[in-house]
XYZ file of C-alpha atoms in Angstrom:
578
model
C -11.078 17.927 18.144
C -14.611 18.558 19.198
C -16.240 16.819 21.205
C -19.947 15.503 20.497
C -23.051 17.451 21.524
C -25.474 15.451 23.883
C -28.291 17.263 23.809
C -28.888 18.096 20.644
C -27.173 17.465 16.788
C -23.859 17.203 16.096
C -21.838 20.236 16.428
C -18.486 22.034 15.414
C -17.827 24.928 18.049
C -15.078 26.356 15.643
C -18.072 27.135 13.944
C -19.834 30.617 14.381
C -23.343 30.429 15.673
C -25.297 31.139 12.544
C -24.442 28.112 10.671
C -26.798 25.821 11.178
C -25.719 22.281 13.001
C -26.363 19.938 10.157
C -24.880 21.460 7.692
C -21.636 21.821 9.429
C -20.046 18.644 8.929
C -21.771 18.468 5.539
C -19.722 22.102 4.919
C -16.101 20.327 5.865
C -16.670 17.306 4.318
C -17.071 19.521 0.913
C -13.382 21.258 1.864
C -12.028 17.727 2.476
C -13.373 16.699 -0.965
C -11.789 20.244 -2.549
C -8.071 18.638 -1.515
C -8.749 15.736 -2.483
C -9.346 16.832 -6.138
C -6.200 19.195 -5.766
C -2.573 17.972 -7.062
C 0.616 19.912 -8.789
C -0.025 18.315 -11.930
C -3.112 16.021 -13.751
C -2.029 13.422 -15.378
C -5.750 13.044 -16.772
C -3.737 16.116 -19.212
C -0.336 13.858 -19.136
C -0.063 14.559 -23.256
C -0.847 18.009 -23.492
C 1.599 18.668 -20.496
C 4.332 16.771 -22.287
C 3.598 19.201 -25.358
C 3.245 22.603 -24.210
C 5.344 22.286 -21.778
C 8.406 20.493 -23.369
C 8.764 17.630 -20.910
C 8.935 13.881 -20.996
C 6.145 11.386 -19.802
C 9.297 10.881 -16.590
C 8.996 13.991 -15.696
C 5.481 15.106 -15.148
C 5.250 11.338 -13.116
C 7.789 12.310 -11.114
C 6.074 15.377 -10.129
C 3.182 13.202 -9.468
C 5.226 10.697 -6.942
C 7.125 14.343 -5.283
C 3.109 15.201 -5.063
C 2.576 12.156 -2.970
C 5.727 11.965 -1.190
C 4.629 15.118 0.463
C 1.293 13.650 1.538
C 3.204 10.491 3.183
C 5.943 12.390 4.802
C 4.266 14.462 7.053
C 1.549 12.244 8.647
C 3.813 12.124 12.006
C 3.957 16.024 12.303
C -0.185 16.378 11.583
C -1.686 15.620 15.432
C 1.555 18.271 16.605
C 0.854 20.900 14.096
C -3.281 19.860 15.355
C -2.023 20.477 18.789
C -0.291 23.943 18.142
C -2.558 25.672 15.668
C -6.551 26.519 15.342
C -8.475 24.369 12.948
C -9.376 28.127 11.399
C -5.156 28.784 10.727
C -4.180 25.110 9.300
C -7.217 24.732 6.930
C -6.960 28.648 5.937
C -2.416 28.287 5.292
C -3.456 25.292 3.590
C -5.835 26.912 0.884
C -3.196 28.782 0.291
C -0.826 26.727 -0.162
C -2.528 24.734 -2.590
C -3.702 28.232 -4.321
C -0.509 29.097 -4.889
C 0.904 25.993 -6.180
C -1.620 25.266 -8.579
C -1.400 29.131 -9.862
C 2.444 29.259 -10.458
C 3.117 24.690 -11.431
C 1.972 25.249 -14.774
C 4.245 27.868 -15.556
C 7.444 26.324 -14.225
C 10.212 24.382 -16.238
C 12.918 24.277 -13.996
C 12.300 20.104 -13.020
C 13.944 20.306 -9.244
C 11.691 23.468 -8.265
C 8.458 21.980 -10.045
C 9.263 18.384 -7.682
C 9.735 20.936 -5.061
C 6.582 23.035 -5.373
C 4.147 19.645 -5.950
C 5.972 18.535 -3.091
C 4.409 21.367 -1.137
C 0.902 20.833 -2.296
C 1.020 17.523 -1.355
C 1.894 18.485 2.745
C -0.880 21.009 2.188
C -3.281 18.947 0.557
C -2.859 16.162 3.466
C -3.046 18.615 6.079
C -6.419 20.253 4.806
C -8.105 16.679 4.464
C -6.872 15.586 7.943
C -8.227 18.782 9.450
C -11.631 18.165 7.820
C -11.880 14.192 8.659
C -10.181 14.320 11.542
C -13.435 16.891 13.166
C -16.253 15.259 11.632
C -15.145 11.868 12.422
C -17.348 12.184 15.626
C -20.086 12.833 13.629
C -19.378 9.239 11.335
C -18.564 7.232 14.474
C -19.502 8.859 17.973
C -17.311 5.470 19.595
C -14.499 6.885 16.840
C -14.670 3.175 15.411
C -12.231 2.628 12.953
C -14.041 0.105 10.810
C -16.823 2.704 10.305
C -14.424 6.084 9.458
C -11.665 4.359 7.055
C -14.216 2.535 4.917
C -15.891 6.507 4.421
C -12.857 7.856 4.281
C -11.787 6.169 1.071
C -14.877 7.135 -0.640
C -13.579 10.335 -0.649
C -10.244 10.062 -0.974
C -10.453 6.938 -4.196
C -13.448 8.704 -5.421
C -11.826 12.020 -5.866
C -8.709 10.523 -7.806
C -11.603 9.707 -9.757
C -13.333 12.653 -9.763
C -10.299 14.878 -10.617
C -9.532 12.850 -13.899
C -13.172 13.236 -15.054
C -12.879 16.807 -14.406
C -9.079 17.389 -15.703
C -10.888 15.957 -18.820
C -13.588 18.006 -19.702
C -12.060 21.093 -19.181
C -8.989 20.230 -21.145
C -11.310 18.979 -24.182
C -13.392 22.307 -23.871
C -10.977 24.800 -22.464
C -7.173 23.795 -21.872
C -5.360 21.882 -19.768
C -4.138 24.376 -17.360
C -7.830 24.917 -16.454
C -7.967 22.353 -13.835
C -5.424 24.488 -12.279
C -7.587 27.023 -12.136
C -10.547 25.293 -11.179
C -8.384 24.324 -8.264
C -7.621 27.421 -7.349
C -11.209 28.911 -7.377
C -12.093 26.119 -4.773
C -9.301 27.076 -2.585
C -10.801 30.860 -3.014
C -14.038 29.008 -1.645
C -12.651 27.574 0.939
C -10.914 30.338 2.132
C -14.215 32.817 1.845
C -15.499 29.997 4.412
C -12.881 30.075 6.891
C -13.057 33.790 7.187
C -16.509 34.257 7.346
C -18.103 31.290 8.975
C -14.936 29.974 11.200
C -13.607 31.320 14.295
C -10.702 30.590 16.216
C -11.336 27.930 18.643
C -9.072 25.634 20.712
C -9.867 22.329 22.729
C -6.604 22.411 24.597
C -3.394 24.352 25.488
C -1.437 25.276 22.351
C 1.420 22.762 22.497
C 5.004 23.573 21.289
C 6.204 22.379 18.362
C 9.516 21.040 20.324
C 11.405 17.202 20.053
C 10.440 17.652 16.616
C 13.104 15.543 14.443
C 13.386 18.090 11.314
C 16.473 16.981 9.556
C 15.225 13.466 9.832
C 11.986 13.980 8.781
C 13.670 15.948 5.576
C 16.502 12.799 5.408
C 13.699 10.677 4.901
C 11.886 12.284 1.930
C 15.199 12.891 0.406
C 15.311 9.024 0.672
C 11.396 8.721 -0.922
C 12.504 10.728 -3.337
C 15.371 8.889 -4.535
C 13.679 5.769 -4.608
C 10.907 7.520 -6.504
C 13.809 8.810 -9.161
C 15.541 5.572 -10.028
C 12.764 3.381 -10.848
C 10.957 6.130 -12.504
C 13.846 7.313 -14.746
C 15.564 3.985 -14.639
C 14.091 2.806 -18.158
C 15.186 6.011 -19.950
C 18.664 6.049 -18.349
C 19.215 2.265 -19.044
C 19.580 1.530 -15.444
C 23.082 0.200 -14.352
C 24.257 0.782 -17.729
C 24.416 4.332 -16.903
C 26.474 6.360 -14.246
C 24.152 8.286 -13.347
C 21.843 5.322 -11.871
C 25.220 3.599 -10.306
C 25.867 6.557 -8.260
C 22.179 7.266 -7.122
C 22.063 3.638 -6.083
C 25.208 4.332 -3.779
C 23.571 7.525 -2.878
C 20.299 5.956 -1.780
C 22.131 3.437 0.505
C 24.295 6.005 2.173
C 20.725 7.990 2.767
C 19.266 4.730 4.606
C 22.826 4.735 6.747
C 22.115 7.700 7.722
C 18.689 7.829 8.363
C 18.747 4.217 10.550
C 21.935 6.129 12.399
C 19.638 8.480 13.060
C 16.769 7.053 14.057
C 18.893 5.111 16.636
C 20.766 7.623 17.995
C 18.135 10.223 17.915
C 16.454 10.986 21.269
C 13.080 11.989 19.299
C 13.389 10.568 16.056
C 11.457 11.296 13.213
C 10.200 7.665 12.769
C 11.113 5.616 16.124
C 12.817 2.136 16.320
C 9.919 0.753 18.328
C 7.624 1.106 15.736
C 9.229 -1.312 13.547
C 9.051 -3.765 15.894
C 5.414 -4.411 16.192
C 3.815 -7.741 14.930
C 2.655 -8.061 11.682
C 3.664 -4.577 10.501
C 6.730 -5.841 8.570
C 4.343 -8.659 6.469
C 1.250 -6.004 6.475
C 4.029 -3.063 4.542
C 5.415 -6.162 2.261
C 1.725 -7.039 1.341
C 0.552 -3.640 0.820
C 4.041 -2.891 -1.537
C 2.716 -5.957 -4.135
C -0.507 -4.833 -3.890
C 0.271 -1.815 -5.271
C 2.673 -3.181 -7.689
C -0.408 -5.352 -9.163
C -2.500 -1.961 -9.235
C 0.155 -0.129 -11.097
C -1.076 -1.971 -14.476
C -3.806 0.513 -14.711
C -1.305 3.726 -15.611
C 1.425 1.777 -17.592
C -0.739 -1.640 -19.357
C -4.349 0.189 -19.530
C -2.676 3.695 -21.062
C -0.538 1.398 -23.437
C -3.461 -0.037 -24.518
C -5.782 2.406 -24.461
C -3.233 4.843 -26.398
C -1.154 2.521 -28.832
C -3.496 -0.156 -29.299
C -7.267 1.293 -29.485
C -6.014 4.861 -30.282
C -8.867 5.906 -27.616
C -8.993 10.162 -26.754
C -8.830 11.145 -23.348
C -12.409 11.590 -23.481
C -13.044 8.333 -24.387
C -10.976 6.205 -22.076
C -11.932 8.618 -19.175
C -15.456 7.384 -19.365
C -13.745 4.372 -17.776
C -13.735 5.987 -14.214
C -17.007 6.183 -13.653
C -16.786 2.976 -13.359
C -14.111 2.780 -11.153
C -16.028 4.816 -8.683
C -18.924 2.269 -8.899
C -16.048 -0.194 -7.774
C -14.837 1.872 -5.184
C -18.255 3.005 -3.958
C -19.544 -0.906 -3.523
C -15.771 -1.946 -2.227
C -16.140 0.776 0.797
C -19.616 -0.020 1.662
C -18.931 -3.771 1.204
C -15.468 -3.677 3.870
C -18.269 -1.522 6.404
C -20.735 -4.523 6.139
C -18.010 -6.972 6.510
C -16.119 -5.061 9.078
C -18.510 -3.459 11.381
C -22.021 -4.911 10.743
C -21.250 -8.644 10.477
C -17.565 -8.288 12.339
C -15.694 -11.116 10.469
C -12.215 -11.813 10.341
C -9.895 -9.199 8.481
C -7.495 -11.592 6.631
C -10.643 -13.126 4.779
C -11.672 -9.591 3.907
C -8.014 -9.798 2.260
C -8.905 -12.402 0.237
C -12.078 -11.022 -0.395
C -10.162 -7.927 -2.201
C -8.158 -10.579 -3.825
C -10.471 -12.269 -5.691
C -11.369 -8.558 -6.534
C -8.245 -7.761 -8.084
C -7.789 -11.069 -9.579
C -10.687 -10.746 -11.548
C -9.839 -7.215 -12.670
C -6.149 -8.748 -13.818
C -7.842 -12.286 -15.766
C -10.750 -9.793 -16.913
C -8.074 -7.573 -19.063
C -6.211 -10.779 -20.427
C -9.604 -12.484 -21.399
C -10.488 -9.042 -22.749
C -7.913 -7.264 -24.812
C -8.295 -7.036 -28.406
C -8.301 -5.034 -31.084
C -11.909 -6.048 -31.940
C -13.739 -5.118 -28.223
C -16.334 -2.128 -27.415
C -14.969 -0.315 -24.481
C -18.607 -1.592 -22.777
C -16.371 -4.965 -22.415
C -14.514 -3.342 -20.040
C -16.512 -1.950 -17.743
C -17.248 -5.381 -15.291
C -13.117 -5.544 -14.908
C -12.361 -1.746 -13.927
C -15.209 -2.444 -11.680
C -13.674 -4.660 -10.332
C -10.540 -2.986 -9.723
C -12.160 0.162 -7.988
C -13.522 -3.096 -5.618
C -10.417 -4.219 -4.863
C -8.693 -1.264 -4.410
C -11.414 -0.198 -2.199
C -11.457 -2.966 0.100
C -7.641 -3.445 0.393
C -6.904 0.277 1.136
C -9.681 0.048 3.709
C -8.850 -2.746 5.367
C -5.029 -2.713 5.427
C -5.616 0.604 7.276
C -7.927 -0.952 10.255
C -5.177 -3.821 10.428
C -2.104 -1.130 11.116
C -4.294 0.524 13.493
C -5.518 -2.798 15.336
C -1.419 -3.998 15.216
C -0.359 0.027 16.700
C -0.926 1.546 19.598
C -1.575 5.678 18.812
C 1.866 6.621 19.955
C 3.500 5.239 16.962
C -0.189 5.093 14.648
C 0.973 7.957 12.400
C 4.458 7.069 11.941
C 3.721 3.605 11.027
C 0.926 5.647 8.561
C 3.439 7.387 7.264
C 5.792 4.522 6.280
C 2.406 2.712 4.984
C 1.589 5.252 2.497
C 5.353 5.838 1.894
C 5.250 1.937 0.428
C 1.210 2.756 -0.452
C 1.657 6.051 -2.742
C 5.026 6.253 -4.176
C 6.992 3.052 -3.840
C 4.850 0.165 -4.629
C 3.463 2.135 -7.677
C 6.651 3.504 -9.425
C 8.366 0.020 -8.717
C 5.427 -2.035 -10.134
C 5.506 1.005 -13.142
C 9.438 0.321 -13.656
C 8.783 -3.531 -13.692
C 5.850 -3.473 -16.340
C 7.921 -0.917 -18.670
C 10.743 -3.579 -18.345
C 8.213 -5.991 -19.741
C 7.157 -4.302 -22.611
C 10.384 -3.618 -23.343
C 11.384 -7.282 -23.948
C 8.287 -8.817 -24.813
C 7.802 -6.060 -27.801
C 11.107 -6.606 -29.545
C 10.416 -10.177 -29.131
C 7.184 -10.571 -30.394
C 8.430 -8.957 -33.802
C 11.217 -11.305 -34.124
C 8.727 -14.149 -33.474
C 5.938 -12.792 -35.747
C 7.910 -11.062 -38.083
C 8.101 -14.015 -40.612
C 4.195 -13.089 -41.056
C 5.045 -10.337 -43.359
C 7.133 -12.052 -46.680
C 5.846 -12.026 -50.790
C 2.703 -13.816 -50.038
C 1.604 -10.871 -47.379
C 3.520 -8.297 -50.147
C 1.856 -9.836 -53.142
C -1.413 -8.344 -52.758
C -2.444 -5.113 -55.150
C -2.455 -2.675 -54.400
C -0.474 -3.583 -50.853
C -0.689 -0.420 -48.357
C 2.643 -0.748 -46.775
C 2.366 1.699 -43.300
C -1.286 0.310 -42.732
C -0.217 -3.267 -42.847
C 3.219 -2.368 -40.418
C 1.026 0.338 -38.356
C -1.489 -2.830 -37.532
C 1.236 -5.227 -37.175
C 2.524 -3.141 -34.726
C -0.425 -3.012 -32.710
C -0.895 -7.047 -32.755
C 2.336 -7.134 -31.138
C 1.331 -4.328 -28.306
C -1.883 -6.208 -28.049
C 0.086 -9.421 -27.422
C 2.706 -7.945 -25.762
C 0.638 -6.577 -22.818
C -1.558 -9.608 -22.416
C 1.792 -11.721 -21.617
C 2.374 -9.123 -19.119
C -1.588 -9.523 -17.559
C -0.856 -13.038 -17.574
C 2.544 -13.414 -15.501
C 0.880 -10.491 -13.325
C -2.157 -12.755 -12.806
C 0.076 -16.125 -12.078
C 1.603 -13.572 -9.176
C -1.575 -12.648 -7.657
C -3.019 -16.088 -7.697
C 0.435 -17.291 -5.971
C 0.240 -14.605 -3.485
C -4.048 -15.638 -3.015
C -3.123 -19.214 -2.376
C -0.620 -18.124 0.132
C -3.160 -16.033 1.607
C -5.791 -19.088 1.853
C -3.407 -21.309 3.658
C -2.457 -18.824 6.263
C -6.574 -19.238 7.107
C -6.637 -22.399 6.313
C -9.418 -22.688 9.351
C -8.074 -26.630 10.594
C -4.629 -24.973 10.849
C -5.838 -22.846 14.289
C -6.552 -26.182 15.759
C -4.375 -28.887 14.726
C -1.157 -29.585 17.396
C 2.411 -29.731 16.665
C 3.956 -32.861 14.897
C 5.910 -34.416 17.717
C 9.536 -35.134 16.764
C 10.584 -38.613 15.719
C 12.208 -39.092 19.243
C 8.909 -38.144 20.807
C 7.064 -40.623 18.480
C 9.372 -43.692 19.033
C 9.464 -42.786 22.623
C 5.575 -43.224 22.659
C 5.457 -46.299 20.556
C 8.155 -47.954 23.019
C 6.101 -46.595 25.577
C 2.355 -48.605 24.115
C 4.515 -51.918 23.066
C 5.721 -52.291 27.215
C 2.632 -51.042 28.353
C 0.230 -52.996 26.310
C 2.138 -56.511 25.771
C 3.925 -57.214 29.333
C 2.609 -57.017 32.817
C 3.805 -55.466 35.294
C 5.887 -58.327 36.624
C 7.320 -58.543 32.998
C 8.071 -55.082 32.919
C 9.795 -55.193 36.619
C 11.598 -58.240 35.736
C 12.428 -56.703 32.010
C 13.650 -53.519 34.490
C 16.422 -55.437 36.486
C 17.515 -57.248 33.905
C 17.980 -54.087 31.899
C 20.284 -52.421 35.289
C 22.109 -55.490 35.517
C 22.976 -55.465 32.187
C 24.236 -52.188 32.281
C 25.554 -52.607 35.501
C 27.819 -54.709 33.745
C 28.812 -52.296 30.785
C 29.458 -49.505 33.243
C 31.927 -51.688 35.470
C 33.849 -53.150 32.678
C 34.135 -49.956 30.767
C 33.907 -47.030 32.350
C 35.241 -48.100 35.471
C 38.640 -48.776 34.525
C 38.624 -45.081 33.170
C 37.082 -43.103 35.240
C 37.054 -42.129 38.949
C 34.769 -44.149 41.112
C 32.546 -41.341 42.256
C 32.090 -40.807 38.270
C 31.641 -44.093 37.732
C 28.553 -44.346 40.457
C 27.015 -40.839 39.104
C 26.676 -42.448 35.745
C 24.992 -45.732 36.935
C 22.577 -43.647 39.254
C 21.793 -41.490 36.110
C 21.138 -44.408 33.865
C 19.193 -46.332 36.391
C 16.615 -42.952 37.171
C 16.363 -42.834 33.154
C 15.719 -46.311 32.314
C 13.305 -46.827 35.629
C 11.067 -43.823 34.166
C 11.072 -44.960 30.456
C 10.793 -48.396 30.513
């Protein structure tokens, strides 16, 4: 990483001298956006890819999860690569990898090979993004303040996701869905041109060899992540554990997990170190981010079903909401920057604010979903979704950086993104798909009584139109029901966070035990109702009474020394408590 220049504007030493200093960070920011726009497949053209490549929806989604898994699993290697190779080498190789993957992906029909290509593309994508953003970090925040860096980083990441969907939809509508791959390939050619003409090889330290990397451990964790994604992505199609495929895969998942844990505990330098799991608040943070991603998976399941099956929107129409999502993302990132950096407020309360936005999105869709609405009525819930996603993502990243040391931060970031990018979303999507599979037939059975002789008696009766409208209404009711349950779960988690952050909780003393309460009451009673002389007389008579009991009962059975010891300890106890 370059150092800040004290006598002039920020400079990146890997740029050649003819490149203006003020333009250097903006060039790298542009390159980071181009990498974030890339992907092995593009879900904006999902339906067209299904028809052209003769694939199922689950096959295309598995390509997306493979791409995200490649990004998540590569985090522990980012700094090792940075210390070994120059910035120009890493960016050139990353751009070449993205270029080749985008050119060959539309022509591959063998699914395992397509998934592998998407996985490699994800690794190249995160490598290029990291190289650009890590070099301009000091331009964004000279003090390396992550409460500044992460909010602006998420504008690039989350905004590029929405922008990629918009570009894909436009190119697909006017030309063909493969033009998005060609567009990204053209961007990578521009990146390569910049690298060859404007950038030189520069090292800020001596080469650090790639020794001590647990390559096999990384492959095992990647295999585990792919198996979990396959299980929940294809589970509904295989009828879950009624299928021998899912039963066998479940066994394989547990075996792979056991091997990963065994290797982590026995290898000298494991891919994910055991120490990384022991940081305070790390496991609760992982659970929270998984639940948030599961809540936000409604965007990819329920919203798409509503747009396509109920409202009959074309992709060009539904993609208009991406602009509103970008507005929400920018507002959320700016608000997170103001909250964490300017005001330096509590992080937990910022998470609560993010949950308020998430609840607003869920309740907004629950109250708005209808076949009679205009698309503009979905603008506000979509803005709330973008706002909540930006606030929660930036805050979780800052919290992760706060609770972990640099040694384990990128390992923790890898696990964090495994859940953030893959597991949370695929589990949430599986739950919602199963919910639709239950509620749609249930509602058809409940409301099917509306189809009777009175409905058929109208003349002329258009049976096809009537049944199509009836099915759409059942889909609408089912989606509303699932949105309601998700809103209930989100509100429940929101209330738990409020209880956790309750101001009086931190100032209340521990509640004493019943024995302590009884002892305090007894002491108070003797001090307030008896004089000093009365308390001494009472203590004397009590000791005499206990002495008689010991002599009568215990001295007969015990040795003399034992009776004396018991008598002495009891006397000390009584004199100190009466």
